Short mmCIF file of C-alpha atoms in Angstrom, two decimals:
data_model
loop_
_atom_site.label_atom_id
_atom_site.label_comp_id
_atom_site.label_asym_id
_atom_site.label_seq_id
_atom_site.Cartn_x
_atom_site.Cartn_y
_atom_site.Cartn_z
CA UNK A 1 95.25 80.73 149.21
CA UNK A 2 98.91 81.56 148.84
CA UNK A 3 101.18 80.64 151.70
CA UNK A 4 103.95 82.94 152.86
CA UNK A 5 106.53 81.34 150.51
CA UNK A 6 104.22 81.74 147.50
CA UNK A 7 103.49 85.35 148.33
CA UNK A 8 107.20 86.08 148.73
CA UNK A 9 107.92 84.48 145.34
CA UNK A 10 105.22 86.63 143.68
CA UNK A 11 106.68 89.77 145.24
CA UNK A 12 110.18 88.85 144.01
CA UNK A 13 108.96 88.11 140.47
CA UNK A 14 106.90 91.30 140.46
CA UNK A 15 109.80 93.39 141.68
CA UNK A 16 111.94 91.97 138.85
CA UNK A 17 109.30 92.13 136.10
CA UNK A 18 108.05 95.69 136.61
CA UNK A 19 111.41 97.38 135.85
CA UNK A 20 111.89 95.05 132.85
CA UNK A 21 108.43 95.92 131.55
CA UNK A 22 109.12 99.62 132.04
CA UNK A 23 112.45 99.31 130.17
CA UNK A 24 110.75 97.46 127.28
CA UNK A 25 108.10 100.17 127.05
CA UNK A 26 110.81 102.84 126.96
CA UNK A 27 112.66 100.97 124.19
CA UNK A 28 109.48 100.69 122.16
CA UNK A 29 108.65 104.35 122.73
CA UNK A 30 112.07 105.21 121.29
CA UNK A 31 111.32 102.96 118.29
CA UNK A 32 108.04 104.76 117.66
CA UNK A 33 109.64 108.19 117.95
CA UNK A 34 112.50 107.17 115.62
CA UNK A 35 109.97 105.91 113.06
CA UNK A 36 107.96 109.15 113.07
CA UNK A 37 111.07 111.35 113.05
CA UNK A 38 112.53 109.43 110.10
CA UNK A 39 109.24 109.80 108.23
CA UNK A 40 109.21 113.54 108.94
CA UNK A 41 112.80 113.95 107.70
CA UNK A 42 112.10 112.00 104.49
CA UNK A 43 108.95 114.02 103.76
CA UNK A 44 110.71 117.36 104.28
CA UNK A 45 113.58 116.21 102.05
CA UNK A 46 111.12 115.56 99.22
CA UNK A 47 108.94 118.63 99.69
CA UNK A 48 108.82 121.12 96.88
CA UNK A 49 106.30 123.07 94.92
CA UNK A 50 103.21 120.97 94.20
CA UNK A 51 102.74 122.69 90.86
CA UNK A 52 106.19 121.74 89.60
CA UNK A 53 106.33 118.16 90.88
CA UNK A 54 107.06 115.50 88.34
CA UNK A 55 104.90 112.39 88.46
CA UNK A 56 107.87 110.50 89.90
CA UNK A 57 108.38 113.07 92.70
CA UNK A 58 104.66 113.04 93.45
CA UNK A 59 104.59 109.26 93.79
CA UNK A 60 107.75 109.25 95.93
CA UNK A 61 106.19 111.72 98.34
CA UNK A 62 102.95 109.76 98.52
CA UNK A 63 104.91 106.60 99.24
CA UNK A 64 106.80 108.19 102.13
CA UNK A 65 103.71 109.87 103.62
CA UNK A 66 101.65 106.68 103.53
CA UNK A 67 104.34 104.01 103.97
CA UNK A 68 103.61 103.33 107.64
CA UNK A 69 99.82 103.50 107.52
CA UNK A 70 98.02 100.20 108.00
CA UNK A 71 95.15 100.78 105.58
CA UNK A 72 93.62 97.40 106.36
CA UNK A 73 93.40 98.24 110.07
CA UNK A 74 92.06 101.75 109.38
CA UNK A 75 89.55 100.39 106.87
CA UNK A 76 88.43 97.65 109.26
CA UNK A 77 87.83 100.27 111.96
CA UNK A 78 85.91 102.43 109.48
CA UNK A 79 83.56 99.58 108.53
CA UNK A 80 83.09 98.33 112.11
CA UNK A 81 80.71 95.37 112.36
CA UNK A 82 80.17 95.34 108.59
CA UNK A 83 83.77 94.22 108.03
CA UNK A 84 82.95 90.73 109.34
CA UNK A 85 80.13 90.36 106.81
CA UNK A 86 82.40 90.83 103.77
CA UNK A 87 84.09 88.17 101.70
CA UNK A 88 87.91 88.22 101.44
CA UNK A 89 87.60 89.59 97.89
CA UNK A 90 85.29 92.41 99.03
CA UNK A 91 87.66 93.32 101.86
CA UNK A 92 90.64 93.33 99.51
CA UNK A 93 88.94 95.64 97.01
CA UNK A 94 87.67 97.94 99.75
CA UNK A 95 91.17 98.33 101.24
CA UNK A 96 92.66 98.94 97.78
CA UNK A 97 90.14 101.66 96.84
CA UNK A 98 90.20 103.21 100.33
CA UNK A 99 94.01 103.44 100.33
CA UNK A 100 94.00 104.93 96.80
CA UNK A 101 91.68 107.70 98.03
CA UNK A 102 93.78 108.46 101.10
CA UNK A 103 97.00 108.42 99.07
CA UNK A 104 95.52 110.70 96.39
CA UNK A 105 94.41 113.25 99.00
CA UNK A 106 97.67 113.09 100.96
CA UNK A 107 99.27 115.84 98.83
CA UNK A 108 96.34 118.24 99.06
CA UNK A 109 97.99 120.37 101.77
CA UNK A 110 101.77 120.29 101.51
CA UNK A 111 102.16 123.09 104.06
CA UNK A 112 101.03 120.67 106.76
CA UNK A 113 104.21 118.67 106.18
CA UNK A 114 106.44 121.73 106.45
CA UNK A 115 105.45 122.19 110.09
CA UNK A 116 107.87 121.92 112.98
CA UNK A 117 106.99 118.84 115.01
CA UNK A 118 107.45 118.37 118.75
CA UNK A 119 106.75 115.05 120.46
CA UNK A 120 104.83 115.75 123.65
CA UNK A 121 103.99 112.23 124.82
CA UNK A 122 104.59 108.64 123.69
CA UNK A 123 102.79 105.91 125.61
CA UNK A 124 103.35 102.22 124.89
CA UNK A 125 101.20 99.39 126.26
CA UNK A 126 102.20 96.02 124.83
CA UNK A 127 101.81 96.20 121.07
CA UNK A 128 99.87 99.47 121.10
CA UNK A 129 101.28 102.99 121.14
CA UNK A 130 99.76 106.44 121.45
CA UNK A 131 101.72 109.52 120.37
CA UNK A 132 100.81 113.15 120.99
CA UNK A 133 102.58 115.74 118.86
CA UNK A 134 102.29 119.46 118.27
CA UNK A 135 102.94 120.83 114.81
CA UNK A 136 103.68 124.52 114.28
CA UNK A 137 103.50 126.28 110.93
CA UNK A 138 103.38 130.06 110.50
CA UNK A 139 102.95 130.32 114.30
CA UNK A 140 99.77 128.22 114.16
CA UNK A 141 99.82 125.13 116.38
CA UNK A 142 97.88 121.93 115.80
CA UNK A 143 97.71 118.81 117.95
CA UNK A 144 98.18 115.59 116.00
CA UNK A 145 97.92 112.20 117.70
CA UNK A 146 98.83 108.80 116.30
CA UNK A 147 97.48 105.40 117.28
CA UNK A 148 99.94 102.68 116.32
CA UNK A 149 100.06 98.90 116.47
CA UNK A 150 103.09 96.59 116.31
CA UNK A 151 102.78 93.61 113.99
CA UNK A 152 104.65 91.94 111.16
CA UNK A 153 107.92 93.13 112.72
CA UNK A 154 107.23 96.85 112.72
CA UNK A 155 105.04 99.69 113.95
CA UNK A 156 102.05 100.71 111.84
CA UNK A 157 99.81 103.77 112.09
CA UNK A 158 96.19 102.70 112.66
CA UNK A 159 94.64 106.14 113.15
CA UNK A 160 95.56 109.81 112.95
CA UNK A 161 93.69 112.23 115.22
CA UNK A 162 93.74 115.90 114.20
CA UNK A 163 92.70 118.32 116.95
CA UNK A 164 90.74 115.54 118.72
CA UNK A 165 89.01 114.38 115.51
CA UNK A 166 89.75 110.75 114.64
CA UNK A 167 90.33 110.00 110.96
CA UNK A 168 89.04 106.42 111.33
CA UNK A 169 85.93 107.56 113.24
CA UNK A 170 85.20 110.18 110.59
CA UNK A 171 85.26 107.55 107.88
CA UNK A 172 83.24 105.19 110.11
CA UNK A 173 80.37 107.64 110.49
CA UNK A 174 80.19 108.20 106.75
CA UNK A 175 80.73 104.61 105.58
CA UNK A 176 78.53 102.84 108.12
CA UNK A 177 75.67 105.28 107.65
CA UNK A 178 75.68 104.66 103.89
CA UNK A 179 75.89 100.86 104.33
CA UNK A 180 72.89 100.93 106.70
CA UNK A 181 70.82 102.95 104.23
CA UNK A 182 71.97 101.67 100.84
CA UNK A 183 74.22 98.62 101.33
CA UNK A 184 77.91 97.86 100.85
CA UNK A 185 77.84 97.78 97.03
CA UNK A 186 76.53 101.36 96.90
CA UNK A 187 79.35 102.41 99.22
CA UNK A 188 81.85 100.79 96.85
CA UNK A 189 80.32 102.54 93.84
CA UNK A 190 80.69 105.89 95.61
CA UNK A 191 84.26 105.09 96.67
CA UNK A 192 85.29 104.05 93.16
CA UNK A 193 83.89 107.33 91.79
CA UNK A 194 85.63 109.26 94.55
CA UNK A 195 88.92 107.49 93.82
CA UNK A 196 88.75 108.22 90.10
CA UNK A 197 88.03 111.89 90.78
CA UNK A 198 90.80 112.16 93.39
CA UNK A 199 93.34 110.50 91.12
CA UNK A 200 92.38 112.78 88.23
CA UNK A 201 92.69 115.88 90.43
CA UNK A 202 96.06 114.77 91.76
CA UNK A 203 97.35 114.17 88.24
CA UNK A 204 97.71 110.43 88.77
CA UNK A 205 96.38 108.04 86.18
#
């Protein structure tokens, strides 16, 4: 049991640490907000008419939209327990094909990026952050949430939740169901076909 001196020391340390922890969380919340605001500004600066985009403009916009997404983390969440069963080569190919699909589809609705964005809540706990935003376009509001993780010296988006529907969970239901029924190689065959079709539709070779 702690004696009186030990208890007093704990109270002093706690009284010092709690404000420091709160200040660190506030600093990191500002980092997260600055990251998302910068991304939004860069996207809006590149936005134009999808039909008149050059290949270079199209690739620039895809790069900005997807630059801060951690596809490995999102893909790992989508595969769940099956991720641990894969070889490093299988994981690498899965992440590559998965990211190609997401990137190819990222320009399918440009109006979504023209929306006005308000940041309603940013919560930081250690190396995890949760952001709640409201986007407004043509007087229609949509709630978009971001789950982020801090690693390799920066914040990365691990999941995007549109109107309470998790992107990672949506992929998880589809991918894991197919793996259970047909196996991982069948999933990869379907994803490769899906990637080729998405790239063709987006005008990317």
